[in-house]
Coordinates of C-alpha atoms and ligand atoms in Angstrom, one line a residue:
Chain A
M1 CA 94.1 136.0 84.7
F2 CA 96.4 137.3 82.0
G3 CA 93.2 138.8 80.4
Y4 CA 91.6 135.5 79.5
T5 CA 88.3 134.0 80.7
W6 CA 88.4 130.7 82.6
S7 CA 86.9 128.8 79.7
E8 CA 89.5 130.3 77.3
L9 CA 92.1 129.4 79.8
S10 CA 91.1 125.8 80.1
S11 CA 91.0 125.5 76.3
I12 CA 94.5 126.9 76.1
F13 CA 95.5 124.5 78.8
V14 CA 94.2 121.5 76.9
M15 CA 95.6 122.5 73.6
Q16 CA 99.0 123.4 75.0
S17 CA 99.0 120.1 76.7
F18 CA 98.6 118.4 73.4
S19 CA 101.3 120.4 71.7
G20 CA 103.3 119.4 74.8
F21 CA 102.7 115.8 74.0
S22 CA 104.8 116.0 70.9
L23 CA 107.6 117.7 72.7
F24 CA 107.2 115.1 75.5
S25 CA 107.6 112.3 72.9
V26 CA 110.7 113.7 71.5
L27 CA 112.3 114.5 74.9
L28 CA 111.3 111.1 76.3
L29 CA 112.8 109.1 73.4
M30 CA 115.9 111.2 73.4
A31 CA 116.3 110.8 77.2
L32 CA 115.6 107.1 77.0
G33 CA 118.4 106.6 74.6
L34 CA 120.8 108.9 76.5
A35 CA 119.9 107.3 79.8
I36 CA 120.4 103.7 78.5
I37 CA 123.8 104.6 77.2
F38 CA 124.9 106.5 80.2
G39 CA 123.5 104.0 82.7
Q40 CA 125.1 101.1 80.9
M41 CA 128.5 102.5 80.0
G42 CA 128.9 105.8 81.8
V43 CA 129.3 107.4 78.4
V44 CA 127.8 110.9 78.1
N45 CA 127.1 111.0 74.4
L46 CA 127.2 114.7 73.4
A47 CA 126.5 113.6 69.8
H48 CA 123.1 112.2 70.9
G49 CA 121.2 115.1 69.3
E50 CA 122.9 114.4 66.0
F51 CA 121.6 110.9 66.1
M52 CA 118.1 112.5 66.4
A53 CA 118.8 114.7 63.5
L54 CA 120.0 111.6 61.6
G55 CA 116.7 110.0 62.2
A56 CA 114.9 113.1 61.0
Y57 CA 116.9 113.3 57.9
T58 CA 116.2 109.7 57.2
V59 CA 112.5 110.4 57.3
Y60 CA 113.1 113.4 54.9
L61 CA 115.1 111.1 52.6
C62 CA 112.3 108.5 52.6
S63 CA 109.8 111.2 51.9
E64 CA 111.7 112.5 49.0
I65 CA 112.3 109.0 47.5
V66 CA 108.7 107.9 47.9
H67 CA 107.2 111.1 46.5
K68 CA 109.5 111.1 43.5
H69 CA 109.4 107.5 42.6
I70 CA 106.5 105.7 44.2
P71 CA 103.9 108.3 45.0
A72 CA 101.3 105.5 45.5
L73 CA 102.9 104.7 48.8
A74 CA 102.9 108.3 50.0
P75 CA 100.1 107.8 52.6
Y76 CA 102.0 105.0 54.3
Y77 CA 105.6 105.8 53.9
F78 CA 105.9 107.5 57.3
I79 CA 105.5 104.3 59.2
V80 CA 108.3 102.7 57.2
A81 CA 110.4 105.8 57.6
I82 CA 110.2 105.5 61.4
V83 CA 111.6 102.0 61.2
A84 CA 114.3 103.2 58.7
A85 CA 115.2 106.1 61.1
F86 CA 115.7 103.6 63.9
F87 CA 118.0 101.4 61.9
A88 CA 119.9 104.2 60.2
A89 CA 120.8 105.8 63.6
G90 CA 121.3 102.4 65.2
L91 CA 123.8 101.3 62.5
V92 CA 125.7 104.5 62.6
G93 CA 125.8 104.1 66.4
L94 CA 127.1 100.6 66.0
F95 CA 129.9 101.9 63.8
V96 CA 130.7 104.8 66.1
E97 CA 131.0 102.5 69.1
W98 CA 133.2 100.1 67.2
S99 CA 135.5 102.8 65.7
L100 CA 135.6 105.3 68.6
I101 CA 133.8 104.8 71.9
R102 CA 135.2 101.4 72.8
F103 CA 138.7 102.9 73.0
L104 CA 137.6 105.5 75.5
Y105 CA 135.8 103.6 78.2
K106 CA 137.0 104.7 81.7
R107 CA 138.2 108.0 80.2
P108 CA 135.1 110.2 80.7
L109 CA 136.9 113.4 79.7
D110 CA 138.2 112.0 76.5
T111 CA 134.8 110.6 75.8
L112 CA 133.1 114.0 76.2
L113 CA 135.7 115.5 73.9
A114 CA 135.4 112.7 71.3
T115 CA 131.6 112.7 71.2
W116 CA 131.6 116.5 71.0
G117 CA 133.9 116.3 68.1
L118 CA 131.7 113.6 66.6
S119 CA 128.7 115.9 66.9
L120 CA 130.5 118.6 65.0
I121 CA 131.5 116.1 62.3
M122 CA 128.0 114.9 62.0
Q123 CA 126.6 118.4 61.7
Q124 CA 129.1 119.2 59.0
A125 CA 128.1 116.0 57.2
F126 CA 124.4 116.9 57.3
R127 CA 125.4 120.4 56.0
S128 CA 127.3 118.9 53.1
I129 CA 124.7 116.3 52.2
F130 CA 121.4 118.1 52.8
G131 CA 122.5 121.7 52.7
A132 CA 122.5 124.4 55.4
R133 CA 118.8 125.2 55.0
E134 CA 116.1 123.4 57.1
V135 CA 114.2 120.6 55.3
T136 CA 110.8 119.2 56.0
P137 CA 109.5 115.8 54.9
T138 CA 106.0 115.8 53.2
L139 CA 103.9 114.3 55.9
P140 CA 100.8 112.2 54.9
D141 CA 97.5 114.1 55.0
W142 CA 95.9 111.9 57.6
L143 CA 98.7 112.8 60.0
M144 CA 98.2 116.6 59.6
G145 CA 94.5 116.8 60.5
S146 CA 93.0 117.6 63.9
F147 CA 90.2 116.6 66.1
K148 CA 87.7 119.3 67.2
P149 CA 86.0 118.1 70.4
S150 CA 84.7 121.6 71.0
A151 CA 84.6 125.0 69.3
T152 CA 87.7 126.3 71.1
I153 CA 89.7 123.1 71.3
D154 CA 91.8 121.8 68.4
I155 CA 93.8 118.6 68.9
P156 CA 96.4 117.9 66.3
I157 CA 96.5 114.2 65.2
N158 CA 100.2 114.2 64.7
G159 CA 100.7 114.9 68.4
V160 CA 98.5 112.0 69.4
F161 CA 100.1 109.7 66.8
V162 CA 103.6 110.6 67.9
M163 CA 102.6 110.1 71.5
G164 CA 101.2 106.7 70.8
L165 CA 104.3 105.7 69.0
T166 CA 106.4 106.9 71.9
L167 CA 104.4 105.0 74.5
L168 CA 104.6 101.9 72.3
L169 CA 108.4 102.2 71.9
T170 CA 108.9 102.9 75.6
F171 CA 106.8 99.8 76.4
G172 CA 108.8 97.9 73.9
V173 CA 112.1 98.9 75.5
W174 CA 110.7 98.0 78.9
L175 CA 109.7 94.6 77.6
F176 CA 113.1 94.1 76.0
M177 CA 115.0 95.1 79.2
F178 CA 112.9 93.0 81.5
R179 CA 111.9 90.0 79.4
S180 CA 114.7 89.2 77.0
R181 CA 118.1 87.6 77.6
T182 CA 120.0 90.5 76.2
G183 CA 118.0 92.9 78.4
L184 CA 119.0 90.7 81.4
Q185 CA 122.6 90.9 80.4
M186 CA 122.4 94.6 80.1
R187 CA 120.9 95.0 83.5
A188 CA 123.5 92.7 85.0
T189 CA 126.3 94.6 83.3
V190 CA 125.0 97.9 84.7
Q191 CA 125.1 96.5 88.2
N192 CA 128.4 94.8 88.2
R193 CA 130.5 94.8 85.1
V194 CA 133.4 92.7 86.4
M195 CA 131.1 90.1 87.9
S196 CA 129.0 90.0 84.7
G197 CA 132.2 89.0 82.8
A198 CA 132.9 86.4 85.5
V199 CA 129.5 84.7 85.0
G200 CA 130.1 84.5 81.2
I201 CA 128.6 87.7 79.8
N202 CA 130.5 89.3 76.9
T203 CA 130.2 92.8 78.3
K204 CA 131.9 94.5 75.4
L205 CA 129.3 93.1 73.0
V206 CA 126.6 94.2 75.4
D207 CA 128.1 97.7 75.4
R208 CA 128.2 97.8 71.6
F209 CA 124.6 96.7 71.4
T210 CA 123.5 99.2 74.1
F211 CA 125.1 102.1 72.4
S212 CA 123.5 101.1 69.1
L213 CA 120.1 100.7 70.7
G214 CA 120.3 104.1 72.4
C215 CA 121.2 105.8 69.1
G216 CA 118.4 103.9 67.3
I217 CA 115.9 105.3 69.8
A218 CA 117.3 108.8 69.2
G219 CA 116.6 108.1 65.5
V220 CA 113.0 107.5 66.3
A221 CA 112.9 110.7 68.4
G222 CA 114.1 112.4 65.2
A223 CA 111.2 110.8 63.2
A224 CA 108.8 112.2 65.9
F225 CA 110.6 115.5 65.7
T226 CA 109.7 115.9 62.0
T227 CA 106.0 116.3 62.9
I228 CA 106.7 119.4 65.1
G229 CA 109.6 121.1 63.4
S230 CA 111.8 121.3 60.4
T231 CA 115.2 119.6 60.4
G232 CA 118.5 121.5 60.0
P233 CA 122.1 120.5 60.7
D234 CA 121.9 121.9 64.2
S235 CA 118.5 120.6 65.1
G236 CA 120.0 118.0 67.4
S237 CA 122.1 120.4 69.4
R238 CA 119.1 122.5 70.2
Y239 CA 117.5 119.5 71.9
I240 CA 120.4 118.0 73.7
V241 CA 120.3 120.4 76.7
D242 CA 116.6 119.7 77.4
T243 CA 117.4 116.0 77.1
F244 CA 120.1 116.3 79.7
L245 CA 117.7 118.1 82.0
V246 CA 115.2 115.2 81.6
V247 CA 117.9 112.6 82.4
V248 CA 119.3 114.5 85.4
F249 CA 115.8 115.2 86.7
G250 CA 114.5 111.7 86.3
G251 CA 117.7 109.8 87.4
T252 CA 119.3 107.2 85.1
A253 CA 118.1 104.3 87.2
S254 CA 114.4 104.2 86.5
L255 CA 112.3 104.2 83.4
L256 CA 109.3 105.6 85.3
G257 CA 111.5 108.5 86.4
T258 CA 112.5 109.3 82.8
V259 CA 108.9 109.2 81.7
A260 CA 107.7 111.4 84.5
S261 CA 110.4 113.9 84.2
A262 CA 110.1 114.2 80.4
F263 CA 106.4 114.6 80.8
G264 CA 106.8 117.2 83.5
I265 CA 109.4 119.2 81.7
A266 CA 107.6 119.1 78.3
Q267 CA 104.2 120.0 79.7
S268 CA 105.3 122.8 82.0
Q269 CA 107.5 124.2 79.2
S270 CA 104.7 124.1 76.7
I271 CA 102.1 125.6 79.0
L272 CA 104.4 128.2 80.4
E273 CA 105.6 129.1 76.9
F274 CA 102.1 130.2 76.0
F275 CA 102.0 132.7 78.8
L276 CA 105.6 133.7 79.1
K277 CA 108.0 134.2 76.3
G278 CA 109.8 131.0 75.2
T279 CA 113.0 131.6 77.0
M280 CA 111.1 132.6 80.2
G281 CA 109.3 129.3 80.1
K282 CA 112.6 127.5 79.9
V283 CA 114.1 129.5 82.7
S284 CA 111.1 128.8 84.9
V285 CA 111.4 125.1 84.2
L286 CA 115.1 125.2 84.9
T287 CA 114.6 126.9 88.2
L288 CA 112.0 124.3 89.2
I289 CA 114.5 121.5 88.3
V290 CA 117.3 123.1 90.3
I291 CA 115.0 123.3 93.3
V292 CA 113.9 119.7 93.0
L293 CA 117.5 118.5 92.6
M294 CA 118.4 120.3 95.8
I295 CA 115.7 118.4 97.6
R296 CA 116.3 115.1 95.8
P297 CA 119.9 115.1 94.6
K298 CA 119.7 111.6 93.0
G299 CA 116.6 112.5 90.9
L300 CA 113.0 112.1 91.8
F301 CA 113.0 108.3 91.4
A302 CA 116.3 107.0 92.7
S303 CA 115.9 103.2 93.3
K304 CA 116.4 101.7 96.7
V305 CA 117.8 98.2 96.8
R306 CA 120.6 97.3 99.2
S307 CA 123.7 95.8 97.6
Chain B
M1 CA 142.2 68.9 84.7
L2 CA 143.6 72.3 85.6
G3 CA 147.3 73.0 85.3
V4 CA 148.8 76.2 86.6
N5 CA 152.5 76.8 85.8
N6 CA 154.8 79.5 87.0
I7 CA 152.2 82.3 87.1
D8 CA 152.9 85.8 88.6
V9 CA 150.0 88.0 89.6
G10 CA 149.9 91.4 91.2
Y11 CA 148.5 94.9 91.3
N12 CA 150.5 97.5 89.3
K13 CA 154.1 97.1 90.6
S14 CA 153.4 95.0 93.7
R15 CA 153.5 91.3 93.0
V16 CA 151.3 89.2 95.2
I17 CA 151.5 85.7 93.6
H18 CA 155.1 84.5 93.0
D19 CA 156.0 82.0 90.3
M20 CA 153.2 79.7 91.4
S21 CA 152.5 76.2 90.0
F22 CA 149.9 73.6 91.0
K23 CA 147.6 71.0 89.5
V24 CA 144.0 70.2 90.2
N25 CA 143.0 66.6 89.7
P26 CA 139.7 65.5 88.1
E27 CA 136.8 65.3 90.6
E28 CA 139.0 66.6 93.4
I29 CA 138.0 69.1 96.0
L30 CA 141.1 71.2 96.6
V31 CA 141.1 73.6 99.6
I32 CA 143.6 76.4 99.7
M33 CA 144.1 77.7 103.2
G34 CA 145.7 81.0 104.1
R35 CA 145.3 84.0 106.5
N36 CA 143.9 87.3 105.4
G37 CA 146.1 89.1 102.8
M38 CA 148.1 86.0 101.8
G39 CA 146.9 86.2 98.2
K40 CA 144.0 83.7 98.0
T41 CA 141.6 86.1 96.3
T42 CA 144.4 87.4 94.0
L43 CA 145.1 83.9 92.8
L44 CA 141.5 83.0 92.1
K45 CA 141.0 86.3 90.3
S46 CA 143.8 85.4 88.0
L47 CA 142.3 82.0 87.3
I48 CA 139.0 83.6 86.2
G49 CA 140.7 86.4 84.4
I50 CA 139.5 89.4 86.4
L51 CA 143.2 90.1 87.3
P52 CA 145.2 88.4 84.5
S53 CA 148.5 86.7 85.3
T54 CA 151.5 88.5 83.9
S55 CA 153.5 85.4 83.1
G56 CA 153.2 81.6 83.0
S57 CA 150.4 79.4 81.8
I58 CA 147.0 78.2 82.9
K59 CA 145.7 75.1 81.2
L60 CA 142.2 73.8 81.4
G61 CA 142.5 70.3 79.9
D62 CA 144.5 71.0 76.8
Q63 CA 143.3 74.6 76.4
E64 CA 145.5 77.5 77.3
I65 CA 143.2 80.1 79.0
A66 CA 145.7 82.6 80.5
G67 CA 145.2 85.2 77.8
M68 CA 141.4 85.0 77.7
D69 CA 138.8 87.4 78.9
S70 CA 136.7 86.3 81.9
Y71 CA 133.6 85.5 79.9
Q72 CA 135.7 83.2 77.5
R73 CA 137.1 81.4 80.5
V74 CA 133.6 80.8 81.8
R75 CA 132.6 79.4 78.4
S76 CA 135.7 77.2 78.5
G77 CA 134.5 75.7 81.7
I78 CA 135.5 77.7 84.8
G79 CA 132.7 78.6 87.3
F80 CA 133.5 81.4 89.7
V81 CA 131.9 82.2 93.1
P82 CA 133.6 85.3 94.4
Q83 CA 134.4 86.4 97.9
G84 CA 131.4 88.5 99.1
R85 CA 129.1 86.6 96.7
M86 CA 128.7 89.6 94.3
I87 CA 125.2 88.6 93.3
F88 CA 123.3 91.2 91.3
P89 CA 121.3 93.0 94.0
S90 CA 118.4 94.3 91.9
L91 CA 117.9 91.2 89.8
T92 CA 115.5 88.6 91.1
V93 CA 116.9 85.2 92.3
T94 CA 115.7 83.6 89.0
E95 CA 117.3 86.4 86.9
N96 CA 120.6 86.1 88.9
I97 CA 120.7 82.4 88.0
L98 CA 119.8 83.0 84.4
S99 CA 122.6 85.6 84.1
G100 CA 125.1 82.8 84.3
A101 CA 123.4 80.7 81.6
R102 CA 124.0 80.5 77.8
G103 CA 120.8 79.7 76.1
N104 CA 117.9 78.1 78.0
V105 CA 118.3 76.4 81.3
A106 CA 117.1 72.8 81.2
Q107 CA 114.4 71.8 83.6
S108 CA 116.7 69.1 85.0
T109 CA 119.2 71.8 85.9
W110 CA 116.5 73.8 87.7
D111 CA 115.5 70.7 89.5
E112 CA 119.1 70.0 90.5
I113 CA 119.6 73.5 91.8
Y114 CA 116.4 73.6 93.8
A115 CA 117.3 70.2 95.2
L116 CA 120.7 71.5 96.3
F117 CA 119.3 74.8 97.6
P118 CA 115.5 74.6 98.3
V119 CA 115.5 78.1 99.7
L120 CA 116.2 79.5 96.3
H121 CA 113.0 78.1 95.0
E122 CA 111.0 79.8 97.8
M123 CA 112.9 83.0 97.2
R124 CA 112.9 82.9 93.4
K125 CA 110.9 86.0 92.8
R126 CA 112.8 88.1 95.5
K127 CA 115.5 90.6 94.6
G128 CA 119.0 89.2 95.2
G129 CA 119.8 92.2 97.4
N130 CA 117.1 91.3 99.8
L131 CA 118.4 87.8 100.6
S132 CA 120.5 86.9 103.7
G133 CA 124.2 86.3 103.3
G134 CA 123.8 82.6 103.4
Q135 CA 121.1 82.6 100.8
Q136 CA 123.2 84.9 98.6
Q137 CA 126.0 82.4 98.8
Q138 CA 123.8 79.6 97.6
L139 CA 122.6 81.9 94.8
A140 CA 126.1 82.6 93.7
I141 CA 126.9 78.9 93.6
A142 CA 123.7 78.2 91.6
R143 CA 124.6 81.1 89.2
A144 CA 128.0 79.5 88.5
L145 CA 126.5 76.0 88.1
V146 CA 124.1 76.8 85.2
A147 CA 127.1 77.5 82.9
N148 CA 128.0 73.8 83.4
P149 CA 131.6 74.4 84.6
K150 CA 134.3 71.7 84.4
I151 CA 135.8 73.3 87.5
L152 CA 134.2 75.3 90.2
I153 CA 136.1 78.0 92.1
L154 CA 134.9 79.4 95.3
D155 CA 136.5 82.2 97.3
E156 CA 135.9 81.9 101.1
P157 CA 132.3 80.7 100.8
T158 CA 131.8 80.5 104.6
E159 CA 132.9 84.1 105.3
G160 CA 130.3 85.9 107.4
I161 CA 127.8 83.0 107.2
Q162 CA 125.9 81.4 110.1
P163 CA 127.1 77.8 111.1
S164 CA 123.9 75.9 110.0
I165 CA 124.2 77.2 106.5
I166 CA 128.0 76.6 106.4
K167 CA 127.1 72.9 106.9
D168 CA 124.6 73.1 104.0
I169 CA 127.2 74.6 101.7
G170 CA 129.8 71.9 102.6
R171 CA 127.2 69.2 101.9
A172 CA 126.2 70.9 98.6
L173 CA 129.9 71.1 97.4
K174 CA 130.4 67.4 98.0
E175 CA 127.1 66.6 96.2
I176 CA 128.0 68.8 93.3
R177 CA 131.3 67.0 92.9
N178 CA 129.7 63.6 93.2
M179 CA 126.8 64.3 90.8
R180 CA 128.6 66.4 88.2
K181 CA 132.0 64.8 88.5
I182 CA 133.7 68.1 88.4
A183 CA 136.7 69.5 90.3
I184 CA 136.3 72.2 92.9
I185 CA 138.8 74.7 94.3
V186 CA 137.9 76.4 97.6
T187 CA 139.8 79.0 99.5
E188 CA 139.2 79.0 103.3
Q189 CA 140.4 80.1 106.7
V190 CA 138.0 77.9 108.7
V191 CA 139.8 74.6 109.5
S192 CA 136.6 72.7 110.4
F193 CA 135.0 73.5 107.0
M194 CA 138.2 72.4 105.3
M195 CA 138.2 69.1 107.2
D196 CA 134.6 68.6 106.1
V197 CA 135.1 69.0 102.4
C198 CA 138.7 68.6 101.3
D199 CA 140.4 65.8 99.4
R200 CA 143.7 67.8 99.4
V201 CA 144.8 71.0 101.1
L202 CA 147.4 73.6 100.1
V203 CA 148.5 76.2 102.6
M204 CA 149.4 79.6 101.2
E205 CA 151.6 82.2 102.8
R206 CA 152.5 85.5 101.1
G207 CA 151.8 84.3 97.6
R208 CA 153.5 80.9 97.9
F209 CA 152.4 77.4 99.0
I210 CA 154.2 76.3 102.1
H211 CA 152.4 73.0 102.8
E212 CA 150.5 70.3 101.0
A213 CA 148.5 67.3 102.4
Y214 CA 146.1 64.7 101.2
R215 CA 143.0 63.9 103.2
D216 CA 144.3 60.6 104.6
S217 CA 147.5 62.1 105.8
L218 CA 146.1 65.3 107.0
N219 CA 147.0 66.8 110.4
S220 CA 144.6 69.5 111.3
D221 CA 146.7 70.7 114.3
K222 CA 149.6 71.2 111.9
I223 CA 147.4 73.3 109.6
K224 CA 146.1 75.3 112.5
A225 CA 149.6 76.0 113.6
L226 CA 150.6 77.2 110.1
L227 CA 147.6 79.5 110.1
A228 CA 148.3 81.0 113.5
V229 CA 150.2 84.2 113.4
Ligands
LIG1 N1 143.0 96.0 94.7 C1 144.2 95.8 95.3 N2 145.2 96.7 95.0 C2 146.4 96.6 95.5 N3 146.8 95.6 96.4 C3 145.8 94.7 96.7 C4 144.5 94.8 96.2 N4 143.8 93.7 96.6 C5 144.6 93.1 97.4 N5 145.8 93.6 97.5 C6 146.9 93.1 98.3 O1 147.3 91.8 97.8 C7 147.6 91.0 98.9 C8 146.7 89.7 98.8 O2 145.4 90.1 99.0 P1 144.2 89.0 98.8 O3 144.5 88.3 97.5 O4 143.0 89.7 98.8 O5 144.4 88.1 100.0 P2 143.4 87.0 100.7 O6 142.3 86.8 99.7 O7 144.2 85.8 100.9 O8 142.9 87.7 101.9 C9 147.4 91.8 100.2 O9 148.6 92.2 100.6 C10 146.6 92.9 99.7 O10 146.9 94.1 100.5
LIG2 MG1 140.2 87.1 100.0

């Protein structure tokens, strides 16, 4: 098949799967943030990709600072940088909700326009601050190595690390949504905003928090992104389309749906990419998604509870 | 307790409640009777702030609440049980109850709720959406109670509910009033339920009160006549 032997094919399969893991991680975190915001407030955040880029730039900034001033910490800084990326994106998200988004609820078109404008502003800001050229943080050596379980298979550690981080964060978000009081208030507000107010929930505060949380998760996606690509002002906009695919495919209602759909899209894209040219891989995935959506218009994992 | 003065409420241009004033006395169960479309729900929505009144004042004790958001009114002491229950369908029974609470719910409050509505204890892990109408009604009352309201407002709590559970709900309302010493406003169309629970009744027609009677001078035939078309 394609001029490869079966054993070569299976090695390629395994390795592309692992490189798919990194893509999966970025897509999943992006989609998680986007879906939380959309599910909660009906806001389609077209600037979501820029929050990812913000996270990536934060990691770059941490890298620069640490390598210049405290090189002793260089092996460990990446962990701290991930946390910093979360808070940087989260805080900017908080400010954006407060200064812009909250005036546009119930006006979806204006929101689209405003968040698109915001994405342009953020891109320009990145360009002014970090320059038009792509930047790469210096990643610690331990992150750049690889396992070699057999002669033909090479598994990058950063892919495994980023995937672990993603699963941890996803689990954390799940715990937060289903075990904390704020999570409960978020779920109540999604289901019935008016009634949530009438049982004493400050839904505007819940909105602000949700938007900020979604942006913070995008920031972590950006941190994960630095392990597979270099960051430029328009890095975010290149991921936003794939992220929307994941959300549409998985449905906004279920975490499992988002995970499965991010996994499916990242893996098929990454494996197909090896055999077809990059764009062909994308087109095939897109075709597959369109077919699935025709069969299951509400996404693969629409939830069923009578109201 | 609650003093409503000269409020107007409506949807866009159409006014439904006209210059309405009334008082609720402490520890009183006030039943507001009226046929469909007379403005009961509109009035209660304006009390909880879902549909704010456009003029007049609403005082809870000494506090003016007419300009507040719903959640602030709840925190000031209004508990709301809407028409159609409006429980959160995909939250569990326990989560539905917790959604109404600020901070932790004391064990004594759980005990009180489960004593009032034992079925909620059995169903506590079920999703709200999978409960029967009567169970959902009890859940909606429990959800309002955990916020420790000074006044509880219920919109047609017997609508679409089987007779045996209607009795339970009537008993629960009287017990809540007696135990918690709070005031209760209930809107209704069912005269027998009103006769069971009320201390006072007001009859509403097209956004105005047309009749008032206290329990000891109440004539149920007269009220039935007023409700007949
Ligand atoms: N959302 C709405 N928009 C416009 N008019 C409404 C709305 N809800 C109710 N109304 C009107 O307000 C009036 C009072 O309705 P409502 O308060 O629901 O009465 P009740 O609860 O006594 O049955 C009715 O004439 C109804 O048609
Ligand atoms: Mg009504």
